């Protein structure tokens, strides 16, 4: 069922993971993971809850250290031992738990760790840049001078996404970025993902929404119980994807679908 | 103030749901909103100071006599330095319980190096500051490397540093410093010239206006809303009036102590560092959400280390000033209520024990409250036993206010 495609329009490989494993004590969160991301490509990472998607993202963001395996970035083997290093190299992340400082305002959060002129912070320039970034996402944020604590879940998610764009990264990882977003904002985020891809950057998108995944992903990488479980294209049928995610063609989703059909056939 | 007349909406005024507080009434409305939601800022401490003045001056009119206030400022400077350091660790949600011992050790080192061994004063002070920095490095290391809660590490430090203080003072237990020396004169009699005091009193207001004009120009140039100068001017004018009046009043007595002037200078420097530099922003971030700060690329361990180093170094400097004030280094230096006073001052001034909220000014205002209480009670001839109890109660009240305000902020979505 694995159909590794090599389209002619795919760019240089940015990121190449080989045999990545991660143990949390007795729990094996990731085992022998292979993943390639090319420039100008959107890779969707899907899998059930607890499949290890967030863990993989955190390994690439320098938050967790892998227990085994190698990471190649732009053709060179690298160790991502701190989040700061990953950011510097051009790997930006929107974490599932957002990781914002609630006591600071929107501008401070956007520029955290990368303030303009560190010895005499340029608040005006930072605020202008903040509005520009937020506009790009069609954000509905009344004031960037209010603490994050006063924002709604969706607004916070927008801030987190805007922050990942700040440093003009080579690759962006978005861990369930649209989970708290409304319809219009979700569309904006999908547009944004396409814009980032068209600029020649790589995107890793984690989402449970298969419609969104199909809309933007060039490839769909399935994780199951911490292992690779196939690579698909957006054209793959829903059933096959669900089968790969849940691990069987006979699963709770297909059973549910069948159950809903049953009464209809009985009546006839 | 005239946004409506502009054709293109300003960058930050596109959302119509936001009420735009313009002008004086707007500023007032914003202030009451903030206070209601639990963002109390400096309000409790100002109210506290007014209350204290009224109560003590009715009980004993000497309390408000110019020279008594001058003495109060002399006393406040030493504890103020220690409190300023405490603000740094509190911002991270950490604590340093050994600041009293550190200041005591610092005064002991001053006595031994300067008086007993005859080392020049500047070199002595440098050595004292270095010893403070080393102690801070140790705390930071314990916190970073072993994840030892600062509460425990500094409690151990409290005892260890006190032991060191007693050890280096030796059996005599006390070293007197000559009254003619520069250090002791600095700690007891040196007063700023009147013209300088007045000059210093108008500088903050002037900076406020100049800064306000420049910020407004830049904001307008960048198509951002500007708050209008009326608020800034009124604020600056009332601040200047208050400061000039204070200086005028103190000049009826001896004048403004140099020691206090130096303390205020340090407060302003720390305030700049906390509000205008990347380091300061990182301090607030680590105090608010350390994991988020780490994921933003901030070196959390280095920030923690810096906070402990600043705290211990300022405590050491406070110890030198305390020795200057008392003209001696003794076994009692830094014991008793020094620890509690310094921490209480920071909290009373509005720096949260929970991390992520506070300001350098809280050390200044808080230490004035604490010292006013202590001074007033002394004037009433109350024993130190009662003074301790009352100061303890004041700290408890300050912490309760802090907790309640925090809860209220949480329910109003203001972190
Ligand atoms: N910090 C951690 N400590 C221990 N176990 C963890 C940690 N983070 C994740 N795990 C475990 O790793 C597995 C994968 O989790 P995660 O990557 O969050 O899954 P998801 O695919 O839903 O994002 C889960 O079994 C989880 O319990
Ligand atoms: Mg997850």
XYZ file of C-alpha atoms and ligand atoms in Angstrom:
711
model
C 0.000 0.000 0.000
C 2.982 2.289 0.251
C 3.276 4.398 -2.833
C 6.398 6.530 -2.517
C 6.077 9.103 -5.228
C 8.924 11.120 -6.678
C 7.376 13.933 -8.633
C 9.664 15.972 -10.874
C 8.714 19.235 -9.148
C 10.010 18.209 -5.780
C 12.968 20.303 -4.600
C 16.054 19.570 -2.583
C 15.638 17.477 0.552
C 15.674 19.816 3.564
C 15.187 17.298 6.279
C 16.011 13.615 6.326
C 15.282 11.450 9.356
C 16.699 7.956 9.633
C 15.899 5.430 12.343
C 14.685 8.006 14.871
C 13.656 6.471 18.172
C 12.511 8.036 21.431
C 12.019 6.351 24.774
C 10.254 7.926 27.729
C 11.334 5.516 30.439
C 9.502 2.311 29.654
C 7.368 3.893 26.924
C 8.639 3.732 23.367
C 7.064 6.839 21.850
C 8.939 6.570 18.526
C 10.696 3.633 16.902
C 12.776 3.599 13.749
C 11.061 6.600 12.131
C 12.004 7.587 8.569
C 10.845 10.931 7.219
C 11.943 13.158 4.340
C 10.838 16.724 3.763
C 11.780 18.534 0.558
C 11.707 22.222 -0.175
C 8.391 23.347 -1.601
C 6.561 20.397 -0.158
C 3.802 19.951 2.391
C 4.048 16.719 4.323
C 1.080 15.779 6.442
C 1.766 13.707 9.513
C -1.300 11.770 10.593
C -2.039 9.107 13.146
C -4.279 8.335 16.067
C -3.932 9.960 19.461
C -0.708 8.843 21.083
C 0.824 7.762 17.764
C 3.870 9.905 18.502
C 3.274 12.847 16.158
C 3.870 15.542 18.748
C 6.887 13.698 20.069
C 8.407 13.608 16.592
C 7.780 17.321 16.165
C 9.387 18.032 19.522
C 12.435 15.994 18.558
C 12.804 18.117 15.431
C 12.232 21.315 17.411
C 15.049 20.466 19.788
C 12.678 20.091 22.739
C 13.320 16.348 23.151
C 16.510 14.478 22.327
C 16.068 11.334 20.238
C 17.379 8.154 21.858
C 18.533 6.792 18.507
C 18.778 7.676 14.830
C 20.172 10.510 12.750
C 18.781 13.819 11.515
C 20.154 15.350 8.337
C 19.385 19.003 7.696
C 20.311 20.525 4.316
C 22.509 17.519 3.618
C 24.482 17.633 6.857
C 23.986 15.498 9.963
C 22.932 17.705 12.889
C 22.156 17.429 16.576
C 19.267 19.595 17.697
C 20.073 19.837 21.380
C 18.204 23.044 22.227
C 15.090 24.718 20.816
C 17.211 27.804 20.230
C 19.493 25.867 17.884
C 16.608 24.494 15.860
C 15.147 27.997 15.497
C 18.497 29.410 14.438
C 18.849 26.729 11.785
C 15.472 27.658 10.370
C 13.172 25.056 11.876
C 10.101 26.792 13.316
C 7.362 25.057 15.242
C 3.793 25.707 16.285
C 3.431 23.445 19.279
C 0.195 21.687 20.088
C 0.220 23.310 23.523
C 1.160 26.661 21.896
C 3.841 27.508 24.479
C 2.989 31.177 24.991
C 3.740 33.323 28.028
C 0.379 34.400 29.413
C 1.789 37.321 31.380
C 3.290 38.968 28.294
C 1.444 40.790 25.537
C 1.114 39.652 21.941
C 4.102 41.640 20.668
C 6.354 40.331 23.434
C 5.287 36.763 22.699
C 5.821 37.081 18.964
C 9.353 38.376 19.415
C 10.283 36.361 22.481
C 13.987 35.493 22.328
C 14.404 37.498 19.104
C 13.646 41.073 20.114
C 14.683 43.863 17.773
C 17.790 45.601 19.222
C 18.285 43.639 22.462
C 19.830 46.472 24.482
C 17.126 49.005 23.697
C 14.116 47.121 22.434
C 12.396 48.836 19.544
C 8.769 48.484 20.598
C 7.380 50.555 17.737
C 9.077 48.514 15.043
C 8.116 45.276 16.777
C 4.492 46.371 16.978
C 4.398 47.265 13.289
C 5.923 43.910 12.381
C 3.442 42.169 14.677
C 0.464 43.765 12.903
C 1.932 42.827 9.518
C 2.345 39.193 10.527
C -1.128 39.034 12.027
C -2.656 40.641 8.948
C -1.085 37.947 6.823
C -3.136 35.467 8.831
C -6.255 37.633 8.709
C -6.131 37.521 12.483
C -8.974 38.864 14.593
C -7.004 40.334 17.450
C -8.272 43.650 18.809
C -5.063 44.752 20.522
C -1.502 43.472 20.496
C -0.810 45.212 23.789
C -3.059 43.002 25.877
C -1.606 40.030 27.756
C -2.066 36.649 26.064
C -4.213 35.596 29.025
C -7.023 37.792 27.713
C -7.168 36.083 24.288
C -9.426 33.239 23.177
C -8.063 29.837 22.207
C -8.266 30.588 18.506
C -6.580 33.962 18.899
C -3.774 32.332 20.832
C -3.359 29.756 18.113
C -3.068 32.547 15.564
C -0.397 34.234 17.650
C 1.522 30.967 17.874
C 1.342 30.517 14.096
C 2.374 34.116 13.458
C 5.332 33.631 15.732
C 6.590 30.681 13.704
C 6.756 32.925 10.624
C 8.810 35.609 12.306
C 12.272 34.304 11.544
C 11.505 33.356 7.937
C 12.234 29.667 8.553
C 13.195 27.020 5.985
C 10.749 24.555 7.412
C 7.638 25.011 9.516
C 6.050 22.345 11.647
C 2.449 22.881 12.674
C 1.062 20.547 15.330
C -2.740 20.600 14.989
C -2.733 24.331 14.166
C -6.389 24.550 13.226
C -7.844 22.621 16.157
C -9.270 25.763 17.800
C -9.833 27.852 14.693
C -13.043 28.923 12.999
C -13.890 28.247 9.377
C -12.431 31.418 7.893
C -9.279 31.238 9.939
C -8.718 27.607 9.068
C -8.899 28.568 5.420
C -6.384 31.344 6.060
C -4.007 28.905 7.700
C -4.336 26.526 4.750
C -3.682 29.447 2.383
C -0.700 30.361 4.464
C 0.651 26.826 4.282
C 0.397 26.980 0.494
C 2.105 30.368 0.408
C 4.949 29.092 2.552
C 5.289 26.081 0.255
C 5.278 28.268 -2.850
C 8.097 30.287 -1.355
C 10.086 27.047 -1.532
C 9.925 26.151 2.138
C 9.008 22.821 3.641
C 5.939 22.297 5.811
C 5.053 19.494 8.187
C 1.363 19.596 9.055
C -0.227 17.517 11.761
C -3.986 17.387 11.632
C -6.863 15.081 12.416
C -8.949 16.747 9.760
C -8.565 14.606 6.628
C -10.253 17.254 4.497
C -7.584 19.821 5.404
C -4.853 17.246 4.918
C -6.110 16.329 1.469
C -6.454 20.000 0.540
C -2.820 20.947 1.024
C -0.620 17.881 1.533
C 1.693 16.577 -1.192
C 2.368 13.467 0.819
C 0.675 11.932 3.819
C 2.921 10.120 6.272
C 1.082 7.824 8.648
C 2.367 7.036 12.127
C 0.903 4.232 14.132
C 1.974 3.348 17.666
C 5.239 5.184 17.195
C 6.182 3.520 13.900
C 5.955 4.442 10.226
C 2.817 2.967 8.719
C 3.041 4.009 5.098
C 3.328 7.091 2.911
C 0.333 8.133 0.801
C -0.666 10.860 -1.607
C -3.625 13.163 -1.315
C -5.426 11.011 -3.872
C -5.465 7.971 -1.609
C -8.988 7.006 -0.672
C -10.337 7.921 2.733
C -10.792 4.265 3.581
C -7.187 3.369 2.863
C -5.963 6.267 4.993
C -8.205 5.318 7.876
C -7.042 1.749 7.527
C -3.417 2.825 7.765
C -4.124 5.075 10.743
C -6.081 2.503 12.706
C -4.097 -0.463 11.493
C -6.785 -2.592 9.854
C -9.372 -2.402 7.104
C -11.794 -3.838 9.635
C -11.884 -1.051 12.235
C -14.202 1.017 14.337
C -14.571 3.635 11.620
C -15.540 1.144 8.905
C -17.799 -0.741 11.300
C -19.549 2.503 12.134
C -19.937 3.328 8.471
C -21.372 -0.123 7.814
C -23.776 0.162 10.746
C -25.168 3.390 9.372
C -25.836 1.716 6.030
C -27.560 -1.333 7.546
C -31.029 0.074 8.438
C -31.365 1.393 4.912
C -30.775 -2.017 3.344
C -33.149 -3.719 5.796
C -36.018 -1.399 4.920
C -35.829 -2.194 1.281
C -6.642 61.603 19.725
C -8.198 62.324 16.392
C -8.359 58.864 14.867
C -11.846 59.312 13.454
C -10.741 61.993 11.010
C -8.105 59.832 9.381
C -8.909 58.150 6.116
C -6.755 55.037 6.397
C -7.316 53.172 9.654
C -4.219 52.909 11.794
C -2.643 49.476 12.022
C -3.792 48.905 15.569
C -7.218 50.530 15.257
C -8.766 48.274 12.674
C -10.791 46.232 15.148
C -13.951 48.108 16.063
C -14.593 46.082 19.200
C -11.734 47.704 21.035
C -12.598 50.726 23.103
C -10.024 53.404 22.445
C -9.123 55.168 25.640
C -8.001 58.564 24.461
C -7.141 61.605 26.494
C -7.309 62.033 30.237
C -10.725 60.553 30.896
C -9.761 57.559 28.791
C -6.580 57.034 30.759
C -8.538 57.229 33.989
C -11.071 54.715 32.693
C -8.289 52.344 31.654
C -6.738 52.653 35.091
C -9.934 51.858 36.989
C -10.539 48.914 34.645
C -7.117 47.527 35.384
C -7.473 47.928 39.132
C -10.910 46.273 39.091
C -9.542 43.273 37.252
C -6.841 42.821 39.887
C -4.004 44.547 38.083
C -3.255 46.652 41.131
C 0.231 47.806 40.249
C 1.499 50.406 42.707
C -1.902 51.291 44.144
C -1.721 49.289 47.415
C 1.649 50.705 48.292
C 0.595 54.310 47.703
C -2.512 53.798 49.804
C -0.370 52.091 52.425
C 2.103 54.978 52.596
C -0.690 57.523 53.013
C -2.298 55.450 55.784
C 0.998 55.019 57.583
C 1.774 58.731 57.415
C -1.607 59.695 58.818
C -1.595 57.110 61.609
C 1.954 57.638 62.821
C 1.954 61.410 62.559
C -1.197 61.631 64.679
C 0.396 59.303 67.243
C 3.695 61.182 67.196
C 4.159 64.384 65.177
C 7.924 63.833 65.034
C 7.285 61.092 62.477
C 6.772 63.596 59.672
C 9.541 65.938 60.805
C 11.962 66.511 57.908
C 14.979 65.155 59.718
C 13.169 62.018 60.774
C 12.324 61.388 57.129
C 15.965 61.990 56.186
C 16.981 59.347 58.724
C 14.332 57.065 57.304
C 15.868 57.420 53.843
C 19.337 56.627 55.228
C 17.911 53.447 56.775
C 15.953 52.559 53.662
C 18.902 52.529 51.257
C 20.696 49.451 52.625
C 17.581 47.271 52.820
C 16.485 48.760 49.506
C 19.499 47.351 47.697
C 18.803 43.909 49.101
C 15.154 44.219 48.141
C 16.094 45.228 44.608
C 17.912 41.921 44.205
C 14.940 40.054 45.639
C 12.755 41.540 42.890
C 14.931 39.730 40.327
C 14.536 36.284 41.872
C 10.846 36.801 42.617
C 10.260 37.675 38.955
C 11.387 34.146 38.090
C 9.136 32.669 40.758
C 12.230 31.781 42.773
C 13.255 33.024 46.208
C 16.453 33.817 48.046
C 16.151 33.401 51.808
C 19.848 33.977 52.447
C 20.002 37.653 51.487
C 20.195 38.713 55.135
C 23.116 36.382 55.782
C 24.719 37.469 52.535
C 24.560 41.111 53.578
C 25.918 40.218 57.006
C 28.776 38.270 55.460
C 29.431 41.182 53.129
C 29.751 43.634 55.998
C 32.048 41.192 57.813
C 34.269 40.857 54.724
C 34.319 44.645 54.423
C 35.472 44.967 58.016
C 38.125 42.274 57.761
C 39.605 43.331 54.415
C 39.398 47.085 54.874
C 39.993 47.628 58.592
C 41.925 44.547 59.718
C 44.018 44.001 56.595
C 44.257 47.572 55.364
C 43.172 46.873 51.795
C 41.955 50.038 49.997
C 38.212 50.573 50.102
C 37.494 50.257 46.339
C 39.326 46.925 46.171
C 37.483 45.772 49.262
C 34.105 46.627 47.799
C 35.030 44.869 44.568
C 35.986 41.758 46.522
C 32.704 41.905 48.433
C 30.689 42.184 45.230
C 32.622 39.267 43.752
C 31.881 37.133 46.797
C 28.200 37.955 46.354
C 28.363 36.988 42.693
C 30.021 33.666 43.568
C 27.272 32.827 46.060
C 24.669 33.626 43.397
C 26.496 31.406 40.924
C 26.362 28.546 43.421
C 22.588 28.945 43.906
C 22.047 29.150 40.167
C 24.175 26.081 39.621
C 22.280 24.093 42.263
C 18.982 25.163 40.727
C 20.018 24.398 37.149
C 22.119 21.297 37.602
C 20.234 19.483 40.368
C 16.866 21.222 40.060
C 17.193 22.002 43.748
C 14.329 24.318 44.744
C 15.797 27.742 45.472
C 13.822 27.712 48.700
C 15.945 24.841 49.993
C 19.257 25.879 48.469
C 19.082 29.375 49.895
C 17.830 28.129 53.259
C 20.987 26.020 53.433
C 22.874 29.105 52.277
C 21.323 31.178 55.062
C 23.023 29.002 57.653
C 26.264 28.478 55.759
C 26.781 32.198 55.085
C 25.937 33.094 58.681
C 28.524 30.546 59.800
C 31.072 32.122 57.480
C 30.249 35.573 58.829
C 30.836 34.425 62.423
C 33.985 32.576 61.375
C 35.731 35.476 59.676
C 34.740 37.940 62.378
C 36.574 35.703 64.857
C 36.185 35.711 68.626
C 35.878 39.503 69.035
C 32.788 39.387 66.903
C 32.752 43.006 65.841
C 34.907 45.428 63.856
C 34.431 49.162 64.211
C 34.931 51.506 61.312
C 36.402 55.022 61.743
C 33.794 57.775 61.676
C 36.050 59.973 59.576
C 36.295 57.441 56.743
C 34.551 58.077 53.455
C 32.420 54.941 53.768
C 30.984 55.787 57.161
C 30.439 59.435 56.231
C 28.632 58.173 53.133
C 26.476 55.961 55.329
C 25.722 58.573 57.984
C 26.117 62.166 56.932
C 26.758 62.742 53.254
C 23.925 64.737 51.719
C 23.398 65.649 48.093
C 23.736 69.379 47.346
C 20.334 71.011 47.135
C 20.645 71.997 43.462
C 21.495 68.413 42.532
C 18.534 67.048 44.472
C 16.179 69.426 42.685
C 17.759 68.577 39.345
C 17.312 64.859 39.998
C 13.713 65.512 41.015
C 12.785 67.058 37.664
C 14.671 64.537 35.500
C 12.074 61.711 35.579
C 9.283 64.040 34.483
C 11.441 65.540 31.747
C 12.445 62.087 30.484
C 8.785 61.076 30.481
C 7.782 64.017 28.305
C 10.740 63.708 25.907
C 10.276 59.945 25.639
C 6.540 60.420 25.141
C 7.032 62.933 22.324
C 9.586 60.738 20.580
C 7.472 57.594 20.911
C 4.415 59.432 19.615
C 6.330 60.729 16.608
C 7.654 57.290 15.787
C 4.253 55.686 16.250
C 2.582 58.230 14.014
C 5.284 57.734 11.397
C 4.675 53.989 11.564
C 0.904 54.450 11.187
C 0.176 53.354 14.737
C -2.152 55.157 17.094
C -0.493 57.456 19.592
C -1.953 58.014 23.011
C -1.878 61.798 22.899
C 0.370 63.976 24.998
C -2.180 65.246 27.513
C -1.956 62.094 29.626
C 1.834 62.059 29.537
C 2.083 65.723 30.402
C -0.309 65.447 33.336
C 1.501 62.364 34.617
C 4.908 63.977 34.250
C 3.744 67.228 35.838
C 2.243 65.526 38.877
C 5.285 63.298 39.292
C 7.613 66.279 39.074
C 5.489 68.283 41.497
C 5.492 65.415 44.001
C 9.247 64.888 43.741
C 10.113 68.584 43.959
C 7.825 68.945 46.946
C 9.485 65.941 48.604
C 12.943 67.386 48.004
C 11.819 70.789 49.254
C 10.483 69.204 52.416
C 13.640 67.168 53.000
C 15.738 70.284 52.429
C 14.005 71.820 55.459
C 15.981 69.195 57.340
C 19.373 67.882 56.281
C 18.490 67.131 52.672
C 18.566 64.013 50.502
C 21.181 61.424 51.547
C 23.679 60.428 48.883
C 23.147 56.818 49.864
C 19.485 57.089 48.973
C 20.319 58.882 45.728
C 22.627 56.036 44.713
C 19.893 53.561 45.570
C 17.388 55.392 43.364
C 19.955 55.385 40.551
C 20.242 51.599 40.854
C 16.455 51.274 40.842
C 16.282 53.238 37.594
C 19.041 51.138 36.035
C 17.337 47.882 36.967
C 14.029 49.263 35.747
C 15.589 50.025 32.371
C 17.166 46.566 32.225
C 13.875 44.866 33.081
C 11.604 46.836 30.777
C 13.764 47.827 27.819
C 16.280 45.028 27.251
C 16.024 41.501 25.946
C 17.360 40.241 29.263
C 14.473 41.844 31.129
C 11.899 40.476 28.693
C 13.413 37.034 29.122
C 13.167 37.371 32.900
C 9.425 37.997 32.669
C 9.032 35.178 30.151
C 10.842 32.624 32.298
C 8.824 33.734 35.314
C 5.576 33.447 33.371
C 6.165 30.147 31.573
C 9.654 28.684 31.672
C 8.935 25.946 29.117
C 7.510 28.437 26.626
C 10.563 30.626 27.153
C 12.852 27.666 26.496
C 11.008 26.782 23.296
C 11.396 30.381 22.118
C 15.131 29.874 22.199
C 15.779 31.601 25.521
C 18.581 30.087 27.543
C 16.513 29.600 30.679
C 19.411 28.348 32.769
C 21.491 31.417 32.003
C 18.606 33.716 32.896
C 18.173 31.918 36.218
C 21.874 32.126 36.903
C 21.887 35.853 36.152
C 18.966 36.474 38.500
C 20.620 34.695 41.425
C 23.914 36.481 40.741
C 22.243 39.905 40.602
C 20.323 39.128 43.782
C 23.304 38.007 45.834
C 25.522 40.793 44.495
C 22.983 43.462 45.397
C 22.559 41.834 48.823
C 26.328 42.083 49.280
C 26.270 45.745 48.280
C 23.407 46.279 50.715
C 25.615 44.699 53.381
C 28.401 47.197 52.677
C 25.919 50.063 52.950
C 24.498 48.647 56.177
C 28.012 48.484 57.617
C 28.527 52.096 56.557
C 25.281 53.090 58.239
C 26.219 51.350 61.514
C 29.957 52.140 61.266
C 30.698 48.564 62.183
C 30.652 44.953 61.066
C 29.199 42.754 63.759
C 27.795 39.305 64.346
C 24.324 40.812 64.408
C 24.628 42.363 60.954
C 22.128 40.900 58.540
C 20.290 38.872 61.200
C 16.911 39.553 62.730
C 14.381 41.136 60.434
C 16.680 42.060 57.513
C 15.698 39.002 55.464
C 12.012 39.437 56.020
C 12.092 43.208 55.500
C 13.786 42.904 52.131
C 11.410 40.230 50.836
C 8.380 41.970 52.315
C 9.398 45.251 50.690
C 9.477 43.673 47.224
C 6.098 41.980 47.716
C 4.431 45.017 49.280
C 5.705 47.092 46.365
C 3.777 44.832 43.985
C 6.212 42.143 42.822
C 4.354 38.839 42.788
C 5.645 35.812 44.686
C 4.307 33.671 41.858
C 6.717 34.976 39.243
C 6.308 36.926 36.034
C 4.996 40.162 37.549
C 6.789 43.016 39.224
C 9.012 46.016 38.796
C 12.201 47.532 40.140
C 10.163 50.392 41.594
C 8.414 47.963 43.910
C 11.664 47.666 45.871
C 11.801 51.439 46.356
C 8.171 51.915 47.349
C 8.043 48.735 49.411
C 11.131 49.566 51.379
C 9.696 53.009 52.166
C 6.583 51.344 53.588
C 8.556 48.836 55.640
C 10.978 51.421 56.932
C 8.182 53.874 57.705
C 6.439 51.243 59.804
C 9.620 50.303 61.584
C 10.570 53.938 62.148
C 7.099 54.883 63.356
C 6.962 52.007 65.807
C 10.397 52.912 67.129
C 9.220 56.491 67.689
C 6.326 55.097 69.714
C 8.901 53.339 71.905
C 7.555 49.931 71.017
C 9.945 47.059 71.593
C 11.405 45.080 68.691
C 9.208 42.127 69.679
C 6.125 44.133 68.770
C 7.836 45.544 65.692
C 8.565 42.038 64.425
C 4.976 40.964 64.951
C 3.574 43.966 63.157
C 6.008 43.677 60.243
C 5.110 39.995 59.967
C 1.432 40.890 59.853
C 2.071 43.507 57.144
C 3.911 40.924 55.031
C 1.025 38.502 55.492
C -1.426 41.164 54.328
C 0.756 41.952 51.320
C 0.847 38.277 50.328
C -2.924 37.992 50.754
C -3.416 41.033 48.502
C -1.023 39.469 45.984
C -2.931 36.166 45.983
C -6.356 37.792 45.747
C -5.206 40.069 42.935
C -3.798 37.060 41.120
C -7.075 35.190 41.412
C -8.979 38.216 40.206
C -6.620 38.653 37.247
C -7.089 35.008 36.341
C -10.866 35.401 36.259
C -10.535 38.605 34.238
C -8.137 36.992 31.765
C -5.119 39.063 32.618
C -2.680 36.348 33.723
N 7.099 13.900 28.158
C 6.629 12.644 28.069
N 6.916 11.744 29.021
C 6.475 10.476 28.933
N 5.744 10.003 27.911
C 5.422 10.845 26.922
C 5.848 12.203 26.942
N 5.404 12.804 25.813
C 4.715 11.881 25.135
N 4.734 10.687 25.787
C 4.118 9.462 25.338
O 4.480 9.273 23.989
C 3.396 8.765 23.245
C 3.136 9.630 22.040
O 2.599 10.875 22.435
P 2.353 12.078 21.423
O 3.566 12.260 20.618
O 1.911 13.248 22.227
O 1.161 11.567 20.545
P 0.270 12.320 19.445
O 0.468 11.554 18.195
O -1.148 12.230 19.906
O 0.733 13.727 19.356
C 2.205 8.671 24.183
O 2.085 7.331 24.578
C 2.604 9.536 25.343
O 2.081 9.020 26.518
Mg -0.164 15.506 19.665
